[in-house]
Short mmCIF file of C-alpha atoms in Angstrom, two decimals:
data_model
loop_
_atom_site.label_atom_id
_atom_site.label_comp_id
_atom_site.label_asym_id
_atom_site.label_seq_id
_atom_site.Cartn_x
_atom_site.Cartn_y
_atom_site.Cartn_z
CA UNK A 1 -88.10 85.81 -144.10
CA UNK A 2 -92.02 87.15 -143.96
CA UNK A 3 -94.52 84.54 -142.99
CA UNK A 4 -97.77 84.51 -144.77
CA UNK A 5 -100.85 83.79 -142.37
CA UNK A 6 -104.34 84.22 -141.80
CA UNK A 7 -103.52 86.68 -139.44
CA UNK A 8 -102.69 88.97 -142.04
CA UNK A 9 -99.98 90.85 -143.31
CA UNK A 10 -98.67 94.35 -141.85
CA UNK A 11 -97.73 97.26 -144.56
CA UNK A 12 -94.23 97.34 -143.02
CA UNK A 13 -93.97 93.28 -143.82
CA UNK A 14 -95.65 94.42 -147.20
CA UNK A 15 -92.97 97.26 -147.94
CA UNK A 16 -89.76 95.30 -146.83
CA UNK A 17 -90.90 92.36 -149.46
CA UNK A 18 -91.29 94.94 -152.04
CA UNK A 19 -88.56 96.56 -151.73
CA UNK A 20 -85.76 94.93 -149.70
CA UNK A 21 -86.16 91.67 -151.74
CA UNK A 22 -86.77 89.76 -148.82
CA UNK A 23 -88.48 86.19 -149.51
CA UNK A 24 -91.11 84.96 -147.91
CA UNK A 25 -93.55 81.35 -147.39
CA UNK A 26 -96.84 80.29 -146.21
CA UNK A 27 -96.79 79.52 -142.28
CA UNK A 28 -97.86 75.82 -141.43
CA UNK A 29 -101.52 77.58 -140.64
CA UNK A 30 -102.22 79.02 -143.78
CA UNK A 31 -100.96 76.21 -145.41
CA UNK A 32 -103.69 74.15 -143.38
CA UNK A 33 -106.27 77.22 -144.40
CA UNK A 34 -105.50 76.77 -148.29
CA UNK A 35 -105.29 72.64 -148.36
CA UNK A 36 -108.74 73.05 -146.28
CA UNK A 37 -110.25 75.58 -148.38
CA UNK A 38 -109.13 73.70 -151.51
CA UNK A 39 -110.50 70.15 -150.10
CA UNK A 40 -114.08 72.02 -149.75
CA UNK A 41 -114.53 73.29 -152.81
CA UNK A 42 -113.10 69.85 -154.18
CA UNK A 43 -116.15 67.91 -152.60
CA UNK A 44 -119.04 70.88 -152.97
CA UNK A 45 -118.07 70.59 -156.50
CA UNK A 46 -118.57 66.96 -156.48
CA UNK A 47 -121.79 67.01 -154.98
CA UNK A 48 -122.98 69.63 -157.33
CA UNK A 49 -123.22 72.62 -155.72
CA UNK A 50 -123.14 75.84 -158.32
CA UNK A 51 -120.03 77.18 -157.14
CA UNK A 52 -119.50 80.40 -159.43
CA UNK A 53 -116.17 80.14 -162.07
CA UNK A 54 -115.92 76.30 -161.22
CA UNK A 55 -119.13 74.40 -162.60
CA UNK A 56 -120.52 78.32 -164.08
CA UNK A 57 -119.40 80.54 -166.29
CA UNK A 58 -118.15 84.09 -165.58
CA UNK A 59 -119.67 87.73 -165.39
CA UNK A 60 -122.65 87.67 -167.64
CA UNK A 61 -122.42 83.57 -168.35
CA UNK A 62 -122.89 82.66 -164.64
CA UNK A 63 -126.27 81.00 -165.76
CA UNK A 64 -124.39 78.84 -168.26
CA UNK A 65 -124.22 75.21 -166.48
CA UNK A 66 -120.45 74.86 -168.08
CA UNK A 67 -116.70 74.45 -165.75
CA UNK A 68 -114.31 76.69 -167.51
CA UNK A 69 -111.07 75.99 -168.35
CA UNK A 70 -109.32 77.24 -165.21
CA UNK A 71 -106.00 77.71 -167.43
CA UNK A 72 -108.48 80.10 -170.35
CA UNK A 73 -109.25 82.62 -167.06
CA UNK A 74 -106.21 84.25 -167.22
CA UNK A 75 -105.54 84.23 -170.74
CA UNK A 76 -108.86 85.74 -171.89
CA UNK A 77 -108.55 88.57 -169.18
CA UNK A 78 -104.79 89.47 -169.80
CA UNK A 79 -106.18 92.33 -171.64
CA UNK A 80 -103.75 95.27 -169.88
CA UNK A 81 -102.39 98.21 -171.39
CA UNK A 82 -100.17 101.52 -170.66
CA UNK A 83 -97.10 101.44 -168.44
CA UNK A 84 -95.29 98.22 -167.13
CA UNK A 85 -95.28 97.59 -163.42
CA UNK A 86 -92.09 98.07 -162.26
CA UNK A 87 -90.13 95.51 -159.77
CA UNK A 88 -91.34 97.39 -156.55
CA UNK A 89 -94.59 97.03 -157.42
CA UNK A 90 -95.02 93.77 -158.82
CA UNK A 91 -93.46 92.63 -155.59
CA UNK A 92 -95.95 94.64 -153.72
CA UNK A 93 -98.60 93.39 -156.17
CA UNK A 94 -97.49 89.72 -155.47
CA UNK A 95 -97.22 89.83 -151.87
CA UNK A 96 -100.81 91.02 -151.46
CA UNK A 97 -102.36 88.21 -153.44
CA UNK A 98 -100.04 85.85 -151.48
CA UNK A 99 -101.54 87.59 -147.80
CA UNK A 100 -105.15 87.14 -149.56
CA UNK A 101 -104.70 83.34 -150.68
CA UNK A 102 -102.79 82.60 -146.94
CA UNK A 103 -106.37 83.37 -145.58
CA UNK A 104 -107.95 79.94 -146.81
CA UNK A 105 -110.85 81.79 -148.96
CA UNK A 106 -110.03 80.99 -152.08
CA UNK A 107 -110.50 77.68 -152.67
CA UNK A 108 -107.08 77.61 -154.56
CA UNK A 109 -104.47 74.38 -155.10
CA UNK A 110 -101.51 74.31 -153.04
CA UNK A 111 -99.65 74.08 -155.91
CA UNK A 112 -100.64 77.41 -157.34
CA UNK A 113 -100.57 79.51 -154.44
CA UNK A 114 -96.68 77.66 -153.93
CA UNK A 115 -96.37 78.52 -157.62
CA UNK A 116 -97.42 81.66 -157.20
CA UNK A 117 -94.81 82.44 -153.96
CA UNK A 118 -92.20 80.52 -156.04
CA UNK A 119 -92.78 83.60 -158.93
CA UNK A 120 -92.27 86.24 -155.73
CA UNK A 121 -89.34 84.24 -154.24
CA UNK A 122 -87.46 83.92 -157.72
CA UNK A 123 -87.07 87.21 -158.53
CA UNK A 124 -88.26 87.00 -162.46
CA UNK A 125 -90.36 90.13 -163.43
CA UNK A 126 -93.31 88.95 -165.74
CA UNK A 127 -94.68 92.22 -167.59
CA UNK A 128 -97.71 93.67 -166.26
CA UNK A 129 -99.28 96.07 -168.03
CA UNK A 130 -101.29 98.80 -165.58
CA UNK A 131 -104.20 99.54 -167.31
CA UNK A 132 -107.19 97.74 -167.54
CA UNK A 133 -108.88 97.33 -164.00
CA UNK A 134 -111.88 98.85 -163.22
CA UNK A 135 -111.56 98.05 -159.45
CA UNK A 136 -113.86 95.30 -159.10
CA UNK A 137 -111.34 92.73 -158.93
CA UNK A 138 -107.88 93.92 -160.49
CA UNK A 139 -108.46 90.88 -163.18
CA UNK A 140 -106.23 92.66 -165.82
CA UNK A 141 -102.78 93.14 -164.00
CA UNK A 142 -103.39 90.19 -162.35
CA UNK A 143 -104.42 87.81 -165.27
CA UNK A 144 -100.74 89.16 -166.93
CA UNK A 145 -99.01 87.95 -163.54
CA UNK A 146 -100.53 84.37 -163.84
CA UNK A 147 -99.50 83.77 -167.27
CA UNK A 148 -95.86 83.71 -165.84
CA UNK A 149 -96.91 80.54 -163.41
CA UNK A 150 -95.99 77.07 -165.31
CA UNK A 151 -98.44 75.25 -163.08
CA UNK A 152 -101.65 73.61 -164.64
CA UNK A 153 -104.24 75.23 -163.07
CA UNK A 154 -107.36 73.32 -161.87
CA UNK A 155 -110.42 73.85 -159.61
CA UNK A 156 -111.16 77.74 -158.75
CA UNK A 157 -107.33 78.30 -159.61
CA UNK A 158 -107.41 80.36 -162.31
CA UNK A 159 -110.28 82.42 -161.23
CA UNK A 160 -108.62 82.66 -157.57
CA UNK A 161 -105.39 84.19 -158.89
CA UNK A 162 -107.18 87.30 -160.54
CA UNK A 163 -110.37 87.56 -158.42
CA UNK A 164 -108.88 90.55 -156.08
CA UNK A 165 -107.88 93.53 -156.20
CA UNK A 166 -103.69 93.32 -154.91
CA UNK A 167 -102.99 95.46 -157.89
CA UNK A 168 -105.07 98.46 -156.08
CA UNK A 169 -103.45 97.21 -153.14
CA UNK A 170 -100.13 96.89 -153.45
CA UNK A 171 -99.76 99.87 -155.40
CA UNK A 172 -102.07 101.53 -152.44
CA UNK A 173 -99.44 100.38 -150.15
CA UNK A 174 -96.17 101.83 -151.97
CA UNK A 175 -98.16 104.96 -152.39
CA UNK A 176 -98.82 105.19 -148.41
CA UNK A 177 -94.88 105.04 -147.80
CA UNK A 178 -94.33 107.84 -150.97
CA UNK A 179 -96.74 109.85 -149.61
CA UNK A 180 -95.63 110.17 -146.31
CA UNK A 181 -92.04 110.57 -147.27
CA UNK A 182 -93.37 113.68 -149.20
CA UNK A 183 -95.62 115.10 -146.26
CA UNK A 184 -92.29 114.66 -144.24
CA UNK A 185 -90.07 116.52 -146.93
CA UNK A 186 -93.12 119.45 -147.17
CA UNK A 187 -92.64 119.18 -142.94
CA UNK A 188 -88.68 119.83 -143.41
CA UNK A 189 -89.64 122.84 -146.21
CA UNK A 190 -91.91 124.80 -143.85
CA UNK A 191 -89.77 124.37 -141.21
CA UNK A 192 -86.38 125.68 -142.91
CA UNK A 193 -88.97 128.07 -144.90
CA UNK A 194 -90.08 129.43 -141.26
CA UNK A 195 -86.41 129.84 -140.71
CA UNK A 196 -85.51 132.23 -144.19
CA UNK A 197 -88.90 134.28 -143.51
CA UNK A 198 -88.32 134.80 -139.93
CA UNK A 199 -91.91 134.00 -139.30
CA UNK A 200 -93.75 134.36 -136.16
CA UNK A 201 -94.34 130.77 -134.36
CA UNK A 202 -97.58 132.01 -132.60
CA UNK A 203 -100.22 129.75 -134.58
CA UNK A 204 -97.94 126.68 -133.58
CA UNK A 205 -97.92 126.71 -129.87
CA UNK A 206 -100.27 124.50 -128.24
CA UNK A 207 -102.60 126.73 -126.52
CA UNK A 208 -103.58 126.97 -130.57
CA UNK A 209 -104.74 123.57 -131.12
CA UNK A 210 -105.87 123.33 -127.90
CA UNK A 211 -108.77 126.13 -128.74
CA UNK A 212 -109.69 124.36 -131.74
CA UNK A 213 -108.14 120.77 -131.71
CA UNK A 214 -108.89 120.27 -135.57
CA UNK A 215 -107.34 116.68 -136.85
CA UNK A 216 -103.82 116.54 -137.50
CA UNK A 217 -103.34 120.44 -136.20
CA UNK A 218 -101.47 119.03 -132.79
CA UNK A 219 -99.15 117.27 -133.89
CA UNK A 220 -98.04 118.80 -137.13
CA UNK A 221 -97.45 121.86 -134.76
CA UNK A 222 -95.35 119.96 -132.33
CA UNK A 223 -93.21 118.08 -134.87
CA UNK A 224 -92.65 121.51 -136.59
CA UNK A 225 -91.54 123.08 -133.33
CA UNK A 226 -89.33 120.18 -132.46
CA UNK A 227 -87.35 120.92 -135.82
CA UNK A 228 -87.08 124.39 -134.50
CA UNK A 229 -86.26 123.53 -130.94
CA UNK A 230 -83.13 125.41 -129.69
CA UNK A 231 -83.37 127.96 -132.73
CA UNK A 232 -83.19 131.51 -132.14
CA UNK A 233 -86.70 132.38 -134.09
CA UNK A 234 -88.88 132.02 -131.28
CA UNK A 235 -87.30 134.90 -129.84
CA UNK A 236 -87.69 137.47 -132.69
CA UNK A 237 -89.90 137.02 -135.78
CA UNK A 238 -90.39 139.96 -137.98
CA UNK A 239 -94.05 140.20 -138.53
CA UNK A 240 -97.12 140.18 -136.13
CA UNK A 241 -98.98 138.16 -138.25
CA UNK A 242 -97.46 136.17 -140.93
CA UNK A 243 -98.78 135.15 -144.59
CA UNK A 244 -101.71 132.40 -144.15
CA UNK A 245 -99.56 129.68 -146.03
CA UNK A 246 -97.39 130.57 -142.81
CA UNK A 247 -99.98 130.66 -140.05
CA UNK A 248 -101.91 127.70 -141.40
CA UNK A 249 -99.27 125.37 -142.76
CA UNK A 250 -99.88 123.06 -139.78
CA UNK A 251 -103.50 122.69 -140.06
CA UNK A 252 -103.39 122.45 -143.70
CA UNK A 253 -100.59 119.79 -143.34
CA UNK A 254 -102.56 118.05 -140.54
CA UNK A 255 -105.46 117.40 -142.61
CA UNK A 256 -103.16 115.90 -145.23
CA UNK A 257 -101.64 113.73 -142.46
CA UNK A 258 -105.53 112.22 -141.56
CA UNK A 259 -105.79 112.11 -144.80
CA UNK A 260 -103.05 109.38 -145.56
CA UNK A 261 -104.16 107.97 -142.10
CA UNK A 262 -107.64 106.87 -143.41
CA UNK A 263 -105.46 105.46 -146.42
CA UNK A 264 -103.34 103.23 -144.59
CA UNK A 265 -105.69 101.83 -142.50
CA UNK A 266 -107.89 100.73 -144.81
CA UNK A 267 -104.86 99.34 -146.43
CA UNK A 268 -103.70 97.27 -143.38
CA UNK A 269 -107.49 96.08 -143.38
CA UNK A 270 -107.32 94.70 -146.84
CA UNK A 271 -103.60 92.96 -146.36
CA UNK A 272 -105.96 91.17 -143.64
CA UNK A 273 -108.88 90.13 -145.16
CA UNK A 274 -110.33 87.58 -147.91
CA UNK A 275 -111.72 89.07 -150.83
CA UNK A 276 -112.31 86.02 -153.33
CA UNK A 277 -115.73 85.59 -154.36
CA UNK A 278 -117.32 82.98 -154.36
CA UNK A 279 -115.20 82.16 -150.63
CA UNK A 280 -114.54 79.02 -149.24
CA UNK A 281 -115.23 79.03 -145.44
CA UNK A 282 -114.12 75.60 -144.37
CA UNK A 283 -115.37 75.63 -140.83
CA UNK A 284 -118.87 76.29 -142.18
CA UNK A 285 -118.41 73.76 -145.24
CA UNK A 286 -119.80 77.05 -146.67
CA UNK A 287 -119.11 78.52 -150.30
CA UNK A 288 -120.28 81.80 -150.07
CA UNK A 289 -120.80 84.70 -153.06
CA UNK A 290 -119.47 87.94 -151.74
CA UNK A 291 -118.48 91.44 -153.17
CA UNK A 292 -115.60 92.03 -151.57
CA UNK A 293 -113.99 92.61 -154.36
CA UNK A 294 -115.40 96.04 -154.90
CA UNK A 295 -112.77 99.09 -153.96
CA UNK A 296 -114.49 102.56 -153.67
CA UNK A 297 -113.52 102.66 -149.89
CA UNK A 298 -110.11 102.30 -151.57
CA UNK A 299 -110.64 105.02 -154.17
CA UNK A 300 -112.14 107.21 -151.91
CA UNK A 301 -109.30 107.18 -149.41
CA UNK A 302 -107.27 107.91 -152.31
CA UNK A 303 -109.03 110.53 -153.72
CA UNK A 304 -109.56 112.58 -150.21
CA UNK A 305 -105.26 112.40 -150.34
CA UNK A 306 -105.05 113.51 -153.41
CA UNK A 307 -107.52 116.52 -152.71
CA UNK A 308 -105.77 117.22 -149.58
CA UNK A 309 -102.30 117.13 -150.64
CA UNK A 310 -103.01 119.45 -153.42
CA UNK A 311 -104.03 122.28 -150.82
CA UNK A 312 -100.82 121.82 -149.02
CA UNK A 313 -99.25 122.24 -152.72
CA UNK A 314 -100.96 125.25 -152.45
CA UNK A 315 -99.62 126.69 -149.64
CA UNK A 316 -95.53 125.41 -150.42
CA UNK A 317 -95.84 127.03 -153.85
CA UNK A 318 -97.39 130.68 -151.80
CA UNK A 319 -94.30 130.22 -149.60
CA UNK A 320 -91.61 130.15 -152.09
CA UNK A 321 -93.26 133.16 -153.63
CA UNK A 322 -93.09 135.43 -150.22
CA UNK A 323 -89.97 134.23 -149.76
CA UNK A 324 -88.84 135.86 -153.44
CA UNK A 325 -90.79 138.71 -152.50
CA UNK A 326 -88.30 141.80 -151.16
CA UNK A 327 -91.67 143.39 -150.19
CA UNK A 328 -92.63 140.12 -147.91
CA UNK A 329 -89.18 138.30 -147.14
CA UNK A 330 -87.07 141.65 -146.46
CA UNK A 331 -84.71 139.80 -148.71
CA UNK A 332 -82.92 140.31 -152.06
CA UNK A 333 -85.20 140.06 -155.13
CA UNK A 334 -85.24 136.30 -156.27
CA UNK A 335 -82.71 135.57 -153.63
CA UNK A 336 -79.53 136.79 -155.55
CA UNK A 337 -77.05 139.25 -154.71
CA UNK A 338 -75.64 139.49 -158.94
CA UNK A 339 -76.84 142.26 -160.84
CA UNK A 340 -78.04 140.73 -164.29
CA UNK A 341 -78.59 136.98 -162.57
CA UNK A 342 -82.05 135.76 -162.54
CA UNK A 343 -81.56 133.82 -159.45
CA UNK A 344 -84.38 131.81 -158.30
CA UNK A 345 -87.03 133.75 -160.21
CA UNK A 346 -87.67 130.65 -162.77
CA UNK A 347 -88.07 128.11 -159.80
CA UNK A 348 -91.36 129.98 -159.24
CA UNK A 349 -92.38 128.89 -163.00
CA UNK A 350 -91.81 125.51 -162.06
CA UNK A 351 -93.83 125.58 -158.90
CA UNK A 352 -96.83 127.15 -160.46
CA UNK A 353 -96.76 124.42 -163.21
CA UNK A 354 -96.47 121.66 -160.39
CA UNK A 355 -99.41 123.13 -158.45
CA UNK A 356 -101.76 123.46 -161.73
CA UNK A 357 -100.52 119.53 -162.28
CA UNK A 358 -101.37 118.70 -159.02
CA UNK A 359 -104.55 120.58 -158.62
CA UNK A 360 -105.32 118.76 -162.18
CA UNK A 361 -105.00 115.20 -160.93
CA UNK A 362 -106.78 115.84 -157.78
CA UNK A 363 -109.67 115.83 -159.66
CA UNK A 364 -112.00 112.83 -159.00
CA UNK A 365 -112.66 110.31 -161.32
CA UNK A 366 -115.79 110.22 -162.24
CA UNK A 367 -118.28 107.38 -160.04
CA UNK A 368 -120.03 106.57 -163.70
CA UNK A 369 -118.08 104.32 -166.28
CA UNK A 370 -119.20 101.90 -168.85
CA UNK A 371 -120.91 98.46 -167.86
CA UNK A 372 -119.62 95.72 -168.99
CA UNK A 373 -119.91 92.54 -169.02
CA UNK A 374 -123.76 92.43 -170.45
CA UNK A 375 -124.00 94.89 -168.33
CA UNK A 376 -123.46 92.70 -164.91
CA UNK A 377 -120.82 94.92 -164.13
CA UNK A 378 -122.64 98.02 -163.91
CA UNK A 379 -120.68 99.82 -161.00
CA UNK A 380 -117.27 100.21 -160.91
CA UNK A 381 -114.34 100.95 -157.70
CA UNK A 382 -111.76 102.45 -159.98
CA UNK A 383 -109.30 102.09 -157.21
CA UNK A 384 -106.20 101.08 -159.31
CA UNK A 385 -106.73 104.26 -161.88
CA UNK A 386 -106.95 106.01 -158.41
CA UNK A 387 -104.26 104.97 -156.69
CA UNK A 388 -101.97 105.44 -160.42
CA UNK A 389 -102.92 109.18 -160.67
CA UNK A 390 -102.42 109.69 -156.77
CA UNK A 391 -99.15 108.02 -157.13
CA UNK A 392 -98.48 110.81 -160.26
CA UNK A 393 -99.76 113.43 -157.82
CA UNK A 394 -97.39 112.31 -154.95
CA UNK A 395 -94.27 113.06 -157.53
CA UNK A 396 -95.27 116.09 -157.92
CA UNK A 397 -95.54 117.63 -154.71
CA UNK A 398 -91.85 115.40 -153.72
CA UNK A 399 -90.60 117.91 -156.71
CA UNK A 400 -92.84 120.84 -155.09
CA UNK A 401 -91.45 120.40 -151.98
CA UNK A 402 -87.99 119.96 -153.09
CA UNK A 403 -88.17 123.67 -155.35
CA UNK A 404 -89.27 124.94 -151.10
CA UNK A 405 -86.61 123.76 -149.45
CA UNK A 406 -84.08 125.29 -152.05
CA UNK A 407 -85.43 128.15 -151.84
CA UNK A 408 -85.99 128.42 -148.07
CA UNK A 409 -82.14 127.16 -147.48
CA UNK A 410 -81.00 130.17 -150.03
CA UNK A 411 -82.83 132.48 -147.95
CA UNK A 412 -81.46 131.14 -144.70
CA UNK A 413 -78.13 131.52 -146.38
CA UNK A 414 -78.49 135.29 -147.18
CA UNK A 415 -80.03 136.08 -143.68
CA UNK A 416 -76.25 136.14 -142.45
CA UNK A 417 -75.67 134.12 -138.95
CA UNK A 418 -78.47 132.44 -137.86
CA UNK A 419 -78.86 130.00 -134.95
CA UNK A 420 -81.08 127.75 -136.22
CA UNK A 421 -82.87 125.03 -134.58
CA UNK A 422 -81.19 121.52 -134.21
CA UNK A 423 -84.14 120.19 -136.58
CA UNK A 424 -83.58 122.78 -139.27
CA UNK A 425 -80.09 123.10 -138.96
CA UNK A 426 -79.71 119.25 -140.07
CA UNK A 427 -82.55 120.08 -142.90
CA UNK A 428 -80.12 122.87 -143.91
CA UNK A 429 -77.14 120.48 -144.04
CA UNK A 430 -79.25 118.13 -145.77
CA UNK A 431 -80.07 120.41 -148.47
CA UNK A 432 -76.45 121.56 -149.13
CA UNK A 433 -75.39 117.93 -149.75
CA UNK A 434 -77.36 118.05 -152.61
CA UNK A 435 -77.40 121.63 -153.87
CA UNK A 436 -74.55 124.43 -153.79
CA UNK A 437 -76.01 127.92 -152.55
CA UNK A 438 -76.66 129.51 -155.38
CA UNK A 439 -74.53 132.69 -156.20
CA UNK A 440 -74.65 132.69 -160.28
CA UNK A 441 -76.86 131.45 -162.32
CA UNK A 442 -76.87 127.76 -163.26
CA UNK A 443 -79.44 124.80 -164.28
CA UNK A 444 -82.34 125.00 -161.50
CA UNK A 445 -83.63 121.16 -163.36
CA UNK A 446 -80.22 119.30 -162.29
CA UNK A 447 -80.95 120.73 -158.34
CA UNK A 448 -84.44 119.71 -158.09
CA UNK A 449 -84.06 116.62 -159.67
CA UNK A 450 -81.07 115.93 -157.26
CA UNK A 451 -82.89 116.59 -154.48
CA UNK A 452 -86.22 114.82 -155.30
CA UNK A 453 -84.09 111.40 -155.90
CA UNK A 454 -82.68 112.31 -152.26
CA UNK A 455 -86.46 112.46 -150.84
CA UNK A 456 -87.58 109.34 -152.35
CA UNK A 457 -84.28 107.84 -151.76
CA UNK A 458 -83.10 108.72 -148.01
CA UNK A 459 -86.15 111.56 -146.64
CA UNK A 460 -85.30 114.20 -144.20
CA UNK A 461 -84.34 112.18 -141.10
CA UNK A 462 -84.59 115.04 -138.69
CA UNK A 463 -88.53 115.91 -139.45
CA UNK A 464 -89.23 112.01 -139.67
CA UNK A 465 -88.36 111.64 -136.00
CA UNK A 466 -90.06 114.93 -135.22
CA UNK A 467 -93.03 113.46 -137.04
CA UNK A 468 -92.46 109.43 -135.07
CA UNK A 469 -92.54 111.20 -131.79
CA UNK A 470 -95.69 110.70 -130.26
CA UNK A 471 -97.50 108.98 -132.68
CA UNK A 472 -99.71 106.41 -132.12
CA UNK A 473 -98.18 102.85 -132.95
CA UNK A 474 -101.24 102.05 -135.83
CA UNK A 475 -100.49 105.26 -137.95
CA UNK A 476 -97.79 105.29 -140.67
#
C-alpha cells in the first residue's frame, strides 16, 4: 500500500503504483490537509471573497461575477484527441493528481479526491485521449479522467481535478524509468561493442576524467569498465587510437545521463508540490492565485534529453557501422562467413532510419503557439506534447540500441575465444537468449523486436548494477 501525504510522493512510489498495480490511500495528514483546505475555501466563499473558478468564471470570463457549475468544468474541457492513454499511464497520470490533492492546496471535497483514489484503486480504465494540453494545466486528459468519477462535484471540485498538469507528469515519470532502461541497454551495447572491435580502453581510465571531469564522463567510464572487469581486452586492443564513437562513448553517454538527471529531479519536485491555482493555504486562511501550473521547466528538461540522447544515437549507429567494416573491425564483411548471404548489412538500413527518426524528434517544439482563451492564455509549457515525442524518441534508440548489441555479440562470436569480462560476458548471454548467432540469412525485424521487448521488459542486469554502483541515492 502507498500512502499519499503532504510530504510528497517519490518516483519509485509513483512507478510501483503504475505499474505493479499496487493501491494506495490518503494518510490521516493529508486527509486533515484536504478537509482543511476544503473548510477554507467553504467560508472565503461565504464571505465573498473572489476566489477564481468558484464565484468567477474561467480563462477569459474571470471578470464575470458568476459560480460555475463545478460538474460543466470537466465536461466543456474534455476536448482530447489522438492516442488513448494506456493503463500504465493513466495509473501514473492518477497517482500524480492524487500526490497533488494530498497536499491540502486545492480546496477540493473529500469526497472527490476519495472518488478520485477510488477510480485508481478499482482498476477501471476511463479513455483518455492524449492530445489536447498545452502545458498550462493538463485540463484536456484530465477533464476525460473526471468524467469517469460518479461523485457530484461541488465547490472548486471540478476545477481542482483538471487544474494541473499530472498528465505531463506522470507521463514525465514513466519516461524517466524508459529512458534510463535505454541509456543502460546503449551502456551494455558499447560495452559488448568494445569487446567485437577490440578497442583500446585508454579514454576510459580515470586519469581521463580526472583531466577534464566533464558531467557524467566519471562514472559512465567506471560502470563501462566494471562490465569489462576481468576481460582480457585491457591487455591487447588493436588500434592506438580508436574511432571517436569509441573514444567518446562515455562522455557522450555521460551527458545523456545529466541529462535524464535534471529530468527526474524536477520530476520528484513536482510529485511534491501544489500546483492548483487559485491555492488554499489553510494556515494563512489564505487563497492565493499562482502559476504553478505552467511546465516549460518540464519541457525543457525534456527537450535537453531528447537532444542529448539523439547524439548518443549517433554514436551507436557509427559503431555498428565500424564494426561491419572489414577495413575498421578486421572482421568478415557484414559479419558473415556465407558467400551469397547478406548478413547484417540491412541492420545498418535500419539504424540509419532510427537515427534520422530520432534526430527528427529531437527537434524542439517551437516556444510560440496560438493564444487562446481571448487571448489570456498567451504562453504556453507544452510539456505533455514534450514528454509524448520524447517518449517516441526513447523507443527508438531501445530499438537502436538493440540493432548494437546484435551486432556487437555477432562480432564477439566470430572473434573465436575470447575471455570476456564478467559484465560483458552476461550481456553476451543475455543477447543469445533472445537471438541465435546468425550464420544464414533470416528476418533481422523478428530479432530486434525480440530483443527491444527484452529491454523494456527485463534490461541488462549486469550494466544496471555497474551503473547503481556509486551513485548518489537522489539520481535515478
Amino acid at each position: 500500500m502507498i500512502h499519499f501525504d503532504p510530504q510528497g510522493l517519490t518516483l519509485a512510489d509513483l512507478l510501483t503504483i503504475a505499474r505493479q498495480d499496487v493501491p494506495a490511500d490518503f494518510s490521516p495528514k493529508a486527509l486533515q490537509r484536504i478537509d482543511e483546505g476544503h473548510r477554507l475555501l467553504v467560508k472565503l466563499a461565504a464571505e465573498g471573497t473572489p476566489i477564481y473558478g468558484v464565484n468567477t468564471g474561467l480563462g477569459a470570463a474571470v471578470d464575470t461575477p458568476l459560480a460555475p457549475v463545478q460538474a460543466s468544468i470537466p465536461l466543456g474541457r474534455a476536448v482530447g484527441v489522438g492516442r488513448l492513454a494506456n493503463r500504465q499511464e493513466l495509473r501514473a497520470i492518477t497517482a500524480v493528481r492524487l500526490a497533488g490533492l494530498a497536499q491540502g492546496r486545492s480546496g477540493i471535497s473529500l469526497a472527490a479526491a476519495q472518488a478520485l483514489l477510488d477510480l485508481l484503486n478499482s482498476g477501471v480504465e476511463p479513455e483518455v485521449p492524449l492530445l489536447g494540453s498545452l502545458g498550462e494545466s493538463d485540463l484536456a486528459p484530465l477533464a476525460h479522467l473526471s468524467l469517469a468519477l460518479a461523485v457530484p462535484l461541488t465547490g472548486k471540485d471540478g476545477l481542482a481535478l483538471v487544474s494541473a498538469n499530472a498528465a505531463s507528469v506522470g507521463l514525465g515519470a514513466l519516461l524517466v524509468a524508459e529512458a534510463q532502461r535505454a541509456l543502460e541497454a546503449l551502456l551494455a551495447a558499447l560495452a559488448l561493442s568494445c569487446e567485437g572491435y577490440r578497442a583500446n580502453l585508454s579514454p576510459f581510465q580515470p586519469w581521463a576524467s580526472r583531466l577534464r571531469p566533464a558531467p557524467g564522463q566519471t562514472e559512465q567510464s567506471a560502470a563501462l569498465l566494471r562490465l569489462l572487469a576481468a576481460g582480457e581486452l585491457a591487455d591487447g586492443p588493436r588500434r592506438l587510437q580508436d574511432p571517436l564513437s569509441f573514444r567518446c562513448a562515455t562522455v557522450v553517454q555521460g551527458a545523456a545521463q545529466q541529462a535524464l538527471h535534471q529530468l527526474h529531479a524536477l520530476i520528484e519536485l513536482e510529485l511534491r508540490s501544489g500546483a492548483d491555482n487559485p491555492a488554499l493555504i489553510s494556515e494563512e486562511a489564505l487563497v492565493l492565485a499562482t502559476a504553478n501550473f505552467d511546465s516549460t521547466h518540464l519541457a525543457l528538461a525534456a527537450e535537453g534529453l531528447g537532444l542529448a540522447l539523439s547524439r548518443v544515437a549517433a554514436c551507436s549507429a557509427e559503431r555498428i557501422a565500424k564494426l561491419l567494416s572489414p577495413a575498421s573491425s578486421d572482421l568478415p564483411r557484414f559479419l558473415i562467413t556465407q558467400p551469397g548471404h547478406v548478413g547484417m548489412a540491412a541492420l545498418q538500413r535500419t539504424s540509419s532510419a532510427l537515427v534520422a527518426e530520432i534526430g527528427h524528434l529531437a527537434n524542439p517544439l517551437p516556444a510560440v503557439s496560438v493564444p487562446v482563451a481571448d487571448r489570456v492564455e498567451d504562453y504556453a509549457g507544452q510539456a505533455l506534447a514534450v514528454v509524448d515525442k520524447t517518449r517516441r524518441l526513447v523507443e527508438r534508440v531501445v530499438w537502436l540500441a538493440s540493432i548494437e548489441l546484435i551486432v556487437a555479440a555477432q562480432a564477439v562470436d566470430l572473434r573465436g575465444t575470447l575471455r570476456l569480462g564478467q559484465g560483458t560476458g552476461q550481456i553476451h548471454a543475455e543477447v543469445r537468449s533472445q537471438v541465435a548467432h546468425l550464420d544464414q540469412d533470416r528476418s533481422g525485424s523478428v530479432d530486434v523486436l525480440a530483443l527491444g521487448r527484452f529491454i523494456s521488459t527485463h534490461g541488462f542486469s549486469a550494466a544496471s548494477a555497474a551503473t547503481t554502483a556509486g551513485r548518489s541515492p537522489t539520481r535515478c
